[in-house]
PDB file of C-alpha atoms and ligand atoms in Angstrom:
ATOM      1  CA  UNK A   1     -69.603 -12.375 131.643  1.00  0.00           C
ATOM      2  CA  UNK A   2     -68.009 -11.430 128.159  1.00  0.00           C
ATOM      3  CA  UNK A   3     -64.808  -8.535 128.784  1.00  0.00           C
ATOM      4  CA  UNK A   4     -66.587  -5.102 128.259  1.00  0.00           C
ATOM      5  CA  UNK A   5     -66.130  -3.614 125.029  1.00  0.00           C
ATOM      6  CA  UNK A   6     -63.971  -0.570 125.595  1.00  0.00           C
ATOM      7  CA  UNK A   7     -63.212   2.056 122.633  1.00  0.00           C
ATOM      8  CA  UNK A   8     -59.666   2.321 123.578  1.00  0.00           C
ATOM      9  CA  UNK A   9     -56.621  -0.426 123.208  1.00  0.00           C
ATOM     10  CA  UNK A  10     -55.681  -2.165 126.459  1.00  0.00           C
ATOM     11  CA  UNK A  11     -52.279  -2.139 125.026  1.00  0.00           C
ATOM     12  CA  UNK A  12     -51.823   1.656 125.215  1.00  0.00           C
ATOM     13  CA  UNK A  13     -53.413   2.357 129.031  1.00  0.00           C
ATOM     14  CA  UNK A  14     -51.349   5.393 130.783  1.00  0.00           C
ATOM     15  CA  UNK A  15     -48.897   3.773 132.908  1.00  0.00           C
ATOM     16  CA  UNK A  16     -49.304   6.568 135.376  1.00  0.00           C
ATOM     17  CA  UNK A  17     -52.562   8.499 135.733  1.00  0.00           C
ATOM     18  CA  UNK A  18     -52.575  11.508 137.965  1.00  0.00           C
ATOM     19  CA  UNK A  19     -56.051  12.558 139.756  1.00  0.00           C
ATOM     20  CA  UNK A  20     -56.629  15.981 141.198  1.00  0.00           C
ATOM     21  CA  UNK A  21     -60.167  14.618 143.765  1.00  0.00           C
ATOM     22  CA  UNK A  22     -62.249  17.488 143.275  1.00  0.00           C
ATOM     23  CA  UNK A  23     -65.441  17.945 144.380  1.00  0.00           C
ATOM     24  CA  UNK A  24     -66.348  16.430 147.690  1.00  0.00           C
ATOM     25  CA  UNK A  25     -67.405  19.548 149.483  1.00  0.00           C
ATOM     26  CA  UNK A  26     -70.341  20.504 146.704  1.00  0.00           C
ATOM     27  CA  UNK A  27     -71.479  17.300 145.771  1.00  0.00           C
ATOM     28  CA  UNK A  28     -72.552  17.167 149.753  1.00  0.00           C
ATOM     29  CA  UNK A  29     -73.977  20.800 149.433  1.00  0.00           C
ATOM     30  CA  UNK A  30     -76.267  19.810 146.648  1.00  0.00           C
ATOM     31  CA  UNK A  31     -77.506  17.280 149.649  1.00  0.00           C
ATOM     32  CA  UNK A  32     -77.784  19.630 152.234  1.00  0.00           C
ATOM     33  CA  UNK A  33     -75.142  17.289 154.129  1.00  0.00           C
ATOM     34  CA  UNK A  34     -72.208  18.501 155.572  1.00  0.00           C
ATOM     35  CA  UNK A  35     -69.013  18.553 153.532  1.00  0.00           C
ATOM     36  CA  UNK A  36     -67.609  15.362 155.236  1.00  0.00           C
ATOM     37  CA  UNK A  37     -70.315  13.878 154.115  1.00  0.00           C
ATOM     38  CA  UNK A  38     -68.798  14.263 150.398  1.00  0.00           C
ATOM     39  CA  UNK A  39     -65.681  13.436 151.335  1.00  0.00           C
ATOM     40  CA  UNK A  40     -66.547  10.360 153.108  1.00  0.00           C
ATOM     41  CA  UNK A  41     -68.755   9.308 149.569  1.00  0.00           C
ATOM     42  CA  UNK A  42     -65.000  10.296 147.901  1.00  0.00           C
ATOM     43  CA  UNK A  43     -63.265   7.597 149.679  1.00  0.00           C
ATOM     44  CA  UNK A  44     -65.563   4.901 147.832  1.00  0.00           C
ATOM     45  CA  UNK A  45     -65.253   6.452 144.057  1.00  0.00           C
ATOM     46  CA  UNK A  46     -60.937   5.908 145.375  1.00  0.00           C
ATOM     47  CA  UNK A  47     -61.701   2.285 146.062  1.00  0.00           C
ATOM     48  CA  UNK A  48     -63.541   1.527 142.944  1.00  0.00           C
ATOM     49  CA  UNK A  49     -61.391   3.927 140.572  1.00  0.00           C
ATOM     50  CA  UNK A  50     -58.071   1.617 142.655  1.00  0.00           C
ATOM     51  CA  UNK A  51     -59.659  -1.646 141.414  1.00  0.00           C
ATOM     52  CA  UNK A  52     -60.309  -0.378 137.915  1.00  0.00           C
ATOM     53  CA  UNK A  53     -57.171   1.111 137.280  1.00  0.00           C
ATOM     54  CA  UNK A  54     -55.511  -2.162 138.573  1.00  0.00           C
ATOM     55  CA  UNK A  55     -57.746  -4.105 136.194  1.00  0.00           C
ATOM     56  CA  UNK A  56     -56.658  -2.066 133.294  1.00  0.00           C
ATOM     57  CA  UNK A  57     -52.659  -2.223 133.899  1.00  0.00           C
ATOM     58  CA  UNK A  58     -52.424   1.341 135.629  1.00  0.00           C
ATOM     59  CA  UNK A  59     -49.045   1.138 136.858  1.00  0.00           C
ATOM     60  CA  UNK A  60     -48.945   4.014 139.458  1.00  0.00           C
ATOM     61  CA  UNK A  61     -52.323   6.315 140.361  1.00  0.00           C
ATOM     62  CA  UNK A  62     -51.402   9.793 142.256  1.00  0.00           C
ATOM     63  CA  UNK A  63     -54.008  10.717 144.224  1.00  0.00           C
ATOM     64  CA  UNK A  64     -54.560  14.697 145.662  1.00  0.00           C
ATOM     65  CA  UNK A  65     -55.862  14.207 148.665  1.00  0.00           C
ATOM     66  CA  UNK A  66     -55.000  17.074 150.636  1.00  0.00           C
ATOM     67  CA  UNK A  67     -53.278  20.031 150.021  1.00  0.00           C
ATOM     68  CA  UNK A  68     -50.484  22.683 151.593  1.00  0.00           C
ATOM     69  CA  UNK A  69     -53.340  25.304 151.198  1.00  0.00           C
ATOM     70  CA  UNK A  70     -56.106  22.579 152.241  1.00  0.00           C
ATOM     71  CA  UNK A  71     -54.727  23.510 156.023  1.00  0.00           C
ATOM     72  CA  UNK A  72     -56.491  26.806 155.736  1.00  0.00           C
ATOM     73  CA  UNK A  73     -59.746  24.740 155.647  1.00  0.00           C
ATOM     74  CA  UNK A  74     -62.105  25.177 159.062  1.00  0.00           C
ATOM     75  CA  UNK A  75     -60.497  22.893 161.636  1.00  0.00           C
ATOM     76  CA  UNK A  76     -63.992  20.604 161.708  1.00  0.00           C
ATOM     77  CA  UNK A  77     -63.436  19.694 158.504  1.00  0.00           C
ATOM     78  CA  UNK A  78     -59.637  19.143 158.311  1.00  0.00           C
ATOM     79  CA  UNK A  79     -60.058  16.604 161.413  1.00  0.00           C
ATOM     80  CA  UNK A  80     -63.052  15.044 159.208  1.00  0.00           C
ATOM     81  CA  UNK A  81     -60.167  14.444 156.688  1.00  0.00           C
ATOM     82  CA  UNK A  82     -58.152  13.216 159.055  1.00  0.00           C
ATOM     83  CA  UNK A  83     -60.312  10.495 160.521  1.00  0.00           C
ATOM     84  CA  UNK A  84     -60.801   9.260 157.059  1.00  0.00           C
ATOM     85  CA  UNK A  85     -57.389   9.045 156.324  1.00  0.00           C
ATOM     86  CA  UNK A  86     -57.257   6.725 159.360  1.00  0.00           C
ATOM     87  CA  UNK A  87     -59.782   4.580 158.966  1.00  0.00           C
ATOM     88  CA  UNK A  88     -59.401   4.309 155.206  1.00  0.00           C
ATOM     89  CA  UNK A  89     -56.711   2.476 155.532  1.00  0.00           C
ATOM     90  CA  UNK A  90     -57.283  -0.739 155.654  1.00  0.00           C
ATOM     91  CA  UNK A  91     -54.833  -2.979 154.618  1.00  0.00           C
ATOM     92  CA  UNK A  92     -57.621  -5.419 152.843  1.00  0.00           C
ATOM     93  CA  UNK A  93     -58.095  -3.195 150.181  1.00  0.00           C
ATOM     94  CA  UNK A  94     -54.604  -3.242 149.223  1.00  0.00           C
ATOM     95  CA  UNK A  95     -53.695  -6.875 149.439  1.00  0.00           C
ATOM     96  CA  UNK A  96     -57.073  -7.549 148.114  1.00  0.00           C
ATOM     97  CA  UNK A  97     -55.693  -5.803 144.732  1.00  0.00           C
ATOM     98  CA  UNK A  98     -52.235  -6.580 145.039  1.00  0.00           C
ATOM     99  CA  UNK A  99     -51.701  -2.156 145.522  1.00  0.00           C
ATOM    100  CA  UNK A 100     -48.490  -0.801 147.210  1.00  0.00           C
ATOM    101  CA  UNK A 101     -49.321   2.252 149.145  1.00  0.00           C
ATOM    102  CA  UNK A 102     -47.101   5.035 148.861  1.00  0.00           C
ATOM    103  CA  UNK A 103     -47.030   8.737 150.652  1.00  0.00           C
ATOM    104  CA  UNK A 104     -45.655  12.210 148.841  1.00  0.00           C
ATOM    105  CA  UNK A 105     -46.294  15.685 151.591  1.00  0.00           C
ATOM    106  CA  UNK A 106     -45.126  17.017 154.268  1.00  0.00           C
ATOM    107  CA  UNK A 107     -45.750  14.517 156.780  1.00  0.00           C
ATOM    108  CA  UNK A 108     -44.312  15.891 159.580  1.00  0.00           C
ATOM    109  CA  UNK A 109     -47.275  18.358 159.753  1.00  0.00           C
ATOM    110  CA  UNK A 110     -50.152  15.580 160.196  1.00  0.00           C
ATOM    111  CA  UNK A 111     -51.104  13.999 163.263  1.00  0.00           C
ATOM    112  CA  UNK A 112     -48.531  11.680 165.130  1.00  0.00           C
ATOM    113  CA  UNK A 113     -51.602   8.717 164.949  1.00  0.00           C
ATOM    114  CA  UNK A 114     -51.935   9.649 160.810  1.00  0.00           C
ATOM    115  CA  UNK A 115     -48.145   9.479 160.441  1.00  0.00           C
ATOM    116  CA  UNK A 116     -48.302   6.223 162.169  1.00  0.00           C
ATOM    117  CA  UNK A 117     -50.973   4.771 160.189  1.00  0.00           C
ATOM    118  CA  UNK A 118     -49.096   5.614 156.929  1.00  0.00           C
ATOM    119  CA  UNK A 119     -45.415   3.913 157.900  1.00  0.00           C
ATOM    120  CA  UNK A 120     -47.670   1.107 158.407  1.00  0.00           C
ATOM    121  CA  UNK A 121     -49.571   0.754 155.493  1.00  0.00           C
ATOM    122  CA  UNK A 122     -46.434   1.822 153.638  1.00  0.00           C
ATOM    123  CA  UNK A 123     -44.434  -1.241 154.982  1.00  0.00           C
ATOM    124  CA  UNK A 124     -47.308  -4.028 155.010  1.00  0.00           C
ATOM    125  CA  UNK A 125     -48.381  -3.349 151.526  1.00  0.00           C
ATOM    126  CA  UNK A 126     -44.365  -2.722 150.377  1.00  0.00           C
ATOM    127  CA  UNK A 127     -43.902  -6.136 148.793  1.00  0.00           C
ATOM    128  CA  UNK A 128     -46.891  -5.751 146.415  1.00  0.00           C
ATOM    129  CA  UNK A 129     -46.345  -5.081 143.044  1.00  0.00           C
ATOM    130  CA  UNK A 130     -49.868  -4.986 140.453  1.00  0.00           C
ATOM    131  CA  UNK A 131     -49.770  -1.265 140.932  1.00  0.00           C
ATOM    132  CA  UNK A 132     -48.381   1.933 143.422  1.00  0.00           C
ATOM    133  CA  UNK A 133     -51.409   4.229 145.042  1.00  0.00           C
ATOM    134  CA  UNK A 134     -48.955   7.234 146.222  1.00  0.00           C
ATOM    135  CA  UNK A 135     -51.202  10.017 148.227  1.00  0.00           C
ATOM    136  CA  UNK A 136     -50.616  13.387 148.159  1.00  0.00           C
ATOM    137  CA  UNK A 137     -51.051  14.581 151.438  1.00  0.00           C
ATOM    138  CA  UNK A 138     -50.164  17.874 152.831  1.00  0.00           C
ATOM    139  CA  UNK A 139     -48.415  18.583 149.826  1.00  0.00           C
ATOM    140  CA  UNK A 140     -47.916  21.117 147.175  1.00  0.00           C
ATOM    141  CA  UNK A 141     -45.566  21.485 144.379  1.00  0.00           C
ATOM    142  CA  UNK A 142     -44.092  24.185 145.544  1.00  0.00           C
ATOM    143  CA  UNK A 143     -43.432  22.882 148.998  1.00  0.00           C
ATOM    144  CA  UNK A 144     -41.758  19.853 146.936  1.00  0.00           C
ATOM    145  CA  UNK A 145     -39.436  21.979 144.878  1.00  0.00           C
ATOM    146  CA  UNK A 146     -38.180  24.156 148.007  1.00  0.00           C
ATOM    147  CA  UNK A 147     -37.532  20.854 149.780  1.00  0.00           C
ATOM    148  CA  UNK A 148     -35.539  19.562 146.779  1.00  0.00           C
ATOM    149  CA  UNK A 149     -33.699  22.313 146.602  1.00  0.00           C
ATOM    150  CA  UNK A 150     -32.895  22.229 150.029  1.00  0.00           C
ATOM    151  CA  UNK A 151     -31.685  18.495 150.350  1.00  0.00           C
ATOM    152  CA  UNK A 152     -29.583  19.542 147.113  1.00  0.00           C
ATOM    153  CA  UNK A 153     -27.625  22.005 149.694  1.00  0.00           C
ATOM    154  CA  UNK A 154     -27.962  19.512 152.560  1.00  0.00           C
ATOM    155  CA  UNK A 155     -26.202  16.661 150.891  1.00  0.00           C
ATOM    156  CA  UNK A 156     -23.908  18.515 149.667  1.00  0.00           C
ATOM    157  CA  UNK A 157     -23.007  20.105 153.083  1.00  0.00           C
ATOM    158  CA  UNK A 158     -22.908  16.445 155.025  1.00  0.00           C
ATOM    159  CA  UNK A 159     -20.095  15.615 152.155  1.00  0.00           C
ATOM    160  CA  UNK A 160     -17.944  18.707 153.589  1.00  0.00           C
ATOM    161  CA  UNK A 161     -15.339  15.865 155.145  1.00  0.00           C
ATOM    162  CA  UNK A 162     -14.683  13.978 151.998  1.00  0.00           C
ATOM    163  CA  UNK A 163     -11.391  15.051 150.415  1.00  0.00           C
ATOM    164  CA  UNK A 164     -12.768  15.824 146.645  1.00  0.00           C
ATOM    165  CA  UNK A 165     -14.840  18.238 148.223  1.00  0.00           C
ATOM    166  CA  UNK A 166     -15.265  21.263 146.700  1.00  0.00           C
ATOM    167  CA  UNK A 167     -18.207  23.703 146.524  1.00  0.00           C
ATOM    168  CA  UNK A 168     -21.838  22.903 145.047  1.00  0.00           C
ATOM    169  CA  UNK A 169     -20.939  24.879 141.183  1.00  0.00           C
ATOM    170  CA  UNK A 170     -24.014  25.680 138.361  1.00  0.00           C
ATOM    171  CA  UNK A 171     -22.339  22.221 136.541  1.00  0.00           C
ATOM    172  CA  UNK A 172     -23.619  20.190 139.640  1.00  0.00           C
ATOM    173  CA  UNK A 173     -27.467  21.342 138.966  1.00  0.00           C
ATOM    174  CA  UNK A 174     -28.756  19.220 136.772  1.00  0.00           C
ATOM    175  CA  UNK A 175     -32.704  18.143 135.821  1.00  0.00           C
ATOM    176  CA  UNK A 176     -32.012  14.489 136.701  1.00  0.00           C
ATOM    177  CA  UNK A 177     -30.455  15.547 139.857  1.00  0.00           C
ATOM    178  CA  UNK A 178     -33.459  18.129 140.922  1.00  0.00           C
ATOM    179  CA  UNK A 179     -35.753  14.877 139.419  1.00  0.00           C
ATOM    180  CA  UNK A 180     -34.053  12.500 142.196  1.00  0.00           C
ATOM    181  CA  UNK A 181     -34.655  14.801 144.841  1.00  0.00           C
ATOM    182  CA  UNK A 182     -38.454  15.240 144.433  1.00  0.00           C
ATOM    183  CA  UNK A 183     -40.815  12.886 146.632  1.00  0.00           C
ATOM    184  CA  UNK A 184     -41.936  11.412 143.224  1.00  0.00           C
ATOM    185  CA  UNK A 185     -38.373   9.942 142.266  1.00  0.00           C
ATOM    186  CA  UNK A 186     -39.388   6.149 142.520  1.00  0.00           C
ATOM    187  CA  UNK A 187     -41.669   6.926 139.427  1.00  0.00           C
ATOM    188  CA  UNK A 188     -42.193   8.009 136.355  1.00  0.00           C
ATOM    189  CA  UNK A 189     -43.989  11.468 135.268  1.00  0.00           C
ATOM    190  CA  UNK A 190     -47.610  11.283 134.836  1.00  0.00           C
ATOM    191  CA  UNK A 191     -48.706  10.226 131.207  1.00  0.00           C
ATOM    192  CA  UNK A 192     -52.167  11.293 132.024  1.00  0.00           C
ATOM    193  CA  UNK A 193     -53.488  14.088 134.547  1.00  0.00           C
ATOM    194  CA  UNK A 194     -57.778  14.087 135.448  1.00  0.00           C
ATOM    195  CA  UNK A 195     -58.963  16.907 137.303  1.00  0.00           C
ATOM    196  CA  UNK A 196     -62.690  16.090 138.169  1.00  0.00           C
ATOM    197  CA  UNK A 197     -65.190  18.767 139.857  1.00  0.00           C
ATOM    198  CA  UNK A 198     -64.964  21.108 136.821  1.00  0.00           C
ATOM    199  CA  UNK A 199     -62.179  23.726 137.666  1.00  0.00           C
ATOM    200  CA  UNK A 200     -59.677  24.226 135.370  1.00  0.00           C
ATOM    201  CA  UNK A 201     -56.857  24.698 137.261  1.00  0.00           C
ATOM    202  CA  UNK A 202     -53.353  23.020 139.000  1.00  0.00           C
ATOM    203  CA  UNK A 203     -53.670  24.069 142.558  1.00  0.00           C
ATOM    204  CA  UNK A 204     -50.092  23.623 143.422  1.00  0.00           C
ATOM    205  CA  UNK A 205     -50.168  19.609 142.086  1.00  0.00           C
ATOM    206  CA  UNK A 206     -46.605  18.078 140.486  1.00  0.00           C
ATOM    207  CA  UNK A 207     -46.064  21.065 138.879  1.00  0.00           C
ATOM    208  CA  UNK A 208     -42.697  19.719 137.744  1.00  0.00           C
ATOM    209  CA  UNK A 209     -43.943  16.218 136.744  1.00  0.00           C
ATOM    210  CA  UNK A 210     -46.439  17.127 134.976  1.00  0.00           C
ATOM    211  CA  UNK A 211     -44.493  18.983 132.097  1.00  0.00           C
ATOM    212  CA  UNK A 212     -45.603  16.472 129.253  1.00  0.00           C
ATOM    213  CA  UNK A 213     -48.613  14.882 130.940  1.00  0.00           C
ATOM    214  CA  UNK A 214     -51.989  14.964 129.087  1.00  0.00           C
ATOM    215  CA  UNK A 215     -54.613  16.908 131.097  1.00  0.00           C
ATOM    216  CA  UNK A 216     -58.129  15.975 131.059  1.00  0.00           C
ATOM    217  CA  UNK A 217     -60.594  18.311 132.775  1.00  0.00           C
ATOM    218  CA  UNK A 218     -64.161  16.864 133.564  1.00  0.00           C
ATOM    219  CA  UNK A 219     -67.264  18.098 135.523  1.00  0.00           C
ATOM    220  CA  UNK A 220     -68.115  15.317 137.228  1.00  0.00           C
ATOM    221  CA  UNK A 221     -67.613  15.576 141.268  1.00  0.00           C
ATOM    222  CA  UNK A 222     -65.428  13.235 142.652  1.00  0.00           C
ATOM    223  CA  UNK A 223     -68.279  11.266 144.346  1.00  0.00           C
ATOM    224  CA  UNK A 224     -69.868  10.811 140.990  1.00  0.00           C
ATOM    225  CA  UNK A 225     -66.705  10.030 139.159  1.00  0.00           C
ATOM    226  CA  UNK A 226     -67.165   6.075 138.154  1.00  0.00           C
ATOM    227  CA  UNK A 227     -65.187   3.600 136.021  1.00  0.00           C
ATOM    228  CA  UNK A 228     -67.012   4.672 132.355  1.00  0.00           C
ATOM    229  CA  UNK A 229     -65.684   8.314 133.250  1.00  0.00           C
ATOM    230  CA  UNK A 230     -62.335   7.189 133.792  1.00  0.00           C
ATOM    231  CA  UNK A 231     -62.759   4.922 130.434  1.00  0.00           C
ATOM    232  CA  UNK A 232     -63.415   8.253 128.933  1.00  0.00           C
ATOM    233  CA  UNK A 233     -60.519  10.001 130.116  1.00  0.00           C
ATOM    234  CA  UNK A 234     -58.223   6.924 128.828  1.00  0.00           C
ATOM    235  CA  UNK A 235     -60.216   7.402 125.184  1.00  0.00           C
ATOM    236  CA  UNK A 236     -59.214  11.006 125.534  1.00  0.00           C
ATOM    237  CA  UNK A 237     -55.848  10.395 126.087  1.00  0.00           C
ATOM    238  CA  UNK A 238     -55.368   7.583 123.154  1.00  0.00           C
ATOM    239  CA  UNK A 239     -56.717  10.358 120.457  1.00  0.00           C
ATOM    240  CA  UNK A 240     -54.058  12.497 121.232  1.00  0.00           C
ATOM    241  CA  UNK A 241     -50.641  12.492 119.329  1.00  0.00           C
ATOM    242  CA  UNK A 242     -47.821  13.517 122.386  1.00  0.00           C
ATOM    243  CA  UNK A 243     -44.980  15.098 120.487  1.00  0.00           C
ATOM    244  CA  UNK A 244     -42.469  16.110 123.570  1.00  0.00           C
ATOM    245  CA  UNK A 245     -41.663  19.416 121.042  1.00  0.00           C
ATOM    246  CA  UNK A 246     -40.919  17.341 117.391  1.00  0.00           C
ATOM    247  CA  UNK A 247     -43.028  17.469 114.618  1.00  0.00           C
ATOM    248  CA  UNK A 248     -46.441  15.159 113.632  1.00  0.00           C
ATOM    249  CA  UNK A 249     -44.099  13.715 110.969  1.00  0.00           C
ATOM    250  CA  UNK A 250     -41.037  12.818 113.173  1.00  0.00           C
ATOM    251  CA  UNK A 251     -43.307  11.357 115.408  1.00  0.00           C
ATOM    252  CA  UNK A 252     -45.581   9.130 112.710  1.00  0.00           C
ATOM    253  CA  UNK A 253     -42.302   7.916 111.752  1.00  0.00           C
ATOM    254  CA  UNK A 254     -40.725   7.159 115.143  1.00  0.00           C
ATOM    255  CA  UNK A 255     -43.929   4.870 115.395  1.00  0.00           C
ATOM    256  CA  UNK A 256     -43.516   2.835 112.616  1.00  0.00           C
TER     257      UNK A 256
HETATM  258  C1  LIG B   1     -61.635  17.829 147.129  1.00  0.00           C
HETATM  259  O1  LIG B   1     -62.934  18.271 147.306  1.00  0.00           O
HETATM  260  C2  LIG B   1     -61.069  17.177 148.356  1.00  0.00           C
HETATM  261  C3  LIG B   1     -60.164  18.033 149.121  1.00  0.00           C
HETATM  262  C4  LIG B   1     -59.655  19.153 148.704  1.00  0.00           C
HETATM  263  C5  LIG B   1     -59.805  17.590 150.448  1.00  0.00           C
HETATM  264  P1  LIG B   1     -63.263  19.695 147.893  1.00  0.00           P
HETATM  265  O2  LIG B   1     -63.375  19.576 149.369  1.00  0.00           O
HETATM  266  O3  LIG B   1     -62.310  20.716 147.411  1.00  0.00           O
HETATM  267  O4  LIG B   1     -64.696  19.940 147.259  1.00  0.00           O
HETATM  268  P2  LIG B   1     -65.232  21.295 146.632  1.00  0.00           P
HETATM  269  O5  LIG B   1     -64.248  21.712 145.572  1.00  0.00           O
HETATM  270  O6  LIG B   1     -65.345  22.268 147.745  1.00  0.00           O
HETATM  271  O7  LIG B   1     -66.547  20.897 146.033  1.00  0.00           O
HETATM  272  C1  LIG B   2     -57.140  20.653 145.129  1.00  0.00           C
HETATM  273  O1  LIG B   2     -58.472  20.959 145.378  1.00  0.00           O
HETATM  274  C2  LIG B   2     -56.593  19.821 146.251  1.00  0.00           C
HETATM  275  C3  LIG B   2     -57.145  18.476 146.362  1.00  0.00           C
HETATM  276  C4  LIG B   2     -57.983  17.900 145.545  1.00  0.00           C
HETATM  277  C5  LIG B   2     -56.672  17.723 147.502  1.00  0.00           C
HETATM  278  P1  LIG B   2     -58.900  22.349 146.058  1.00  0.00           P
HETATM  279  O2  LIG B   2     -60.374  22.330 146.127  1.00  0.00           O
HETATM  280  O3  LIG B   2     -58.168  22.545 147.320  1.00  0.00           O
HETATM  281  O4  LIG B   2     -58.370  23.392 144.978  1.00  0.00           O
HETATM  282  P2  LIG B   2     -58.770  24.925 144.747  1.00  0.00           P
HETATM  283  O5  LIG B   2     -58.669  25.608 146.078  1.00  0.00           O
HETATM  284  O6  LIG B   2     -60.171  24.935 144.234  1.00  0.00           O
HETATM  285  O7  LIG B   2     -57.803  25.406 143.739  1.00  0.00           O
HETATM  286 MG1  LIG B   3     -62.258  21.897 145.755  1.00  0.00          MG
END
């Protein structure tokens, strides 16, 4: 079968797309199903959008899969998640592709079998290196930034014996340092952010990664979302110029 003719360069594919799942719940209304329903559909579009991003080069894909505020959700539903999480799993898919599997949230809050289930994954699929699937599971941006913070102070504290000790000063706090104590530190900021299910909105995502990414906001519901959408969002993304704050000029001329 001849390689399918895509209108953007396989040279220039975002080394690390973003993806806010969005969706689920009215994709399955539009059914009449119950909202598990949509987000068991969800877990395929993951496995197919996995394989497709490894195909293209996709170095690390950030997936939102449940949120700080997605524990205000009706209890049915957040044990639906849950079980999915579980049995989703499997290490097949990730040896299949050659995917590490990576987890960013507050783990401590998800069931003891779920925390389980991760270490695992997370240490059989360690050694694999085509691409990194990190979750995002009971996590929120906020939550991250607090915890950062709070290590910051904690370190610092656990040093108290050494004798160069002094107190944590303003000079201390620095970007790269508040970078390295974020869950994300293993990798680099999203080049590309896709928010599917039509809102136009961050709920609470990498707020502090995602200073320079490139958003793309579509309509399609997660279930729905397939490989030419994605192929879209990577066109998107190669027609825009990213400046990080110089000029169109300094940056034509950086490229040459
Ligand atoms: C996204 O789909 C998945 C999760 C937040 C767990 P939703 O469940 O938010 O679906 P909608 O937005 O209600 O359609
Ligand atoms: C964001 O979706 C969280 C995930 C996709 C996991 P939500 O559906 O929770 O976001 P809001 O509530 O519409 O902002
Ligand atoms: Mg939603």
């Amino acid at each position: 079968m001849a390689e399918p003719n895509y209108n953007f360069d396989m040279e220039r594919v975002p080394q690390h797309i973003a993806m806010i799942m969005d969706g689920n719940g009215r994709w399955a209304t539009e059914r009449h199903q119950p909202r598990s329903y949509g987000h068991q559909a969800g877990v395929d579009t993951v496995r197919r959008i996995t394989s497709e991003c490894v195909r293209l080069g996709v170095k690390y894909l950030t997936l939102y899969t449940f949120s700080t505020e997605n524990w205000s959700r009706p209890a049915d539903e957040i044990s639906a998640l849950m079980g999915l999480v579980l049995s989703s799993l499997e290490d097949e898919i990730f040896m299949k592709n050659n995917v590490r599997f990576r987890v960013i949230g507050d783990r401590q809050r998800l069931p003891e079998a779920v925390q389980q289930k991760l270490r695992e994954t997370e240490e059989h699929t360690a050694a694999n290196s085509a691409m990194t699937m990190v979750v995002a599971l009971s996590y929120s941006a906020r939550w991250e930034i607090t915890q950062a913070v709070k290590d910051i102070i904690n370190e610092h504290e656990n040093q108290a014996e050494q004798p160069s000790h002094g107190p944590l000063t303003t000079a201390d706090i620095t970007e790269d340092l508040i970078s390295k104590h974020m869950q994300t530190s293993f990798m680099p900021d999203p080049d590309l952010l896709i928010r599917t299910g039509g809102e136009l909105r961050i709920s609470n995502y990498l707020l502090w990664q995602i200073a320079y990414s490139e958003l793309y906001f579509c309509d399609t519901y997660w279930p729905d979302f397939n490989e030419a959408d994605l192929h879209k969002a990577i066109e998107s993304y190669q027609n825009r110029q990213r400046r990080f704050g110089k000029t169109e000029a300094q940056v034509e001329e950086e490229s040459k």
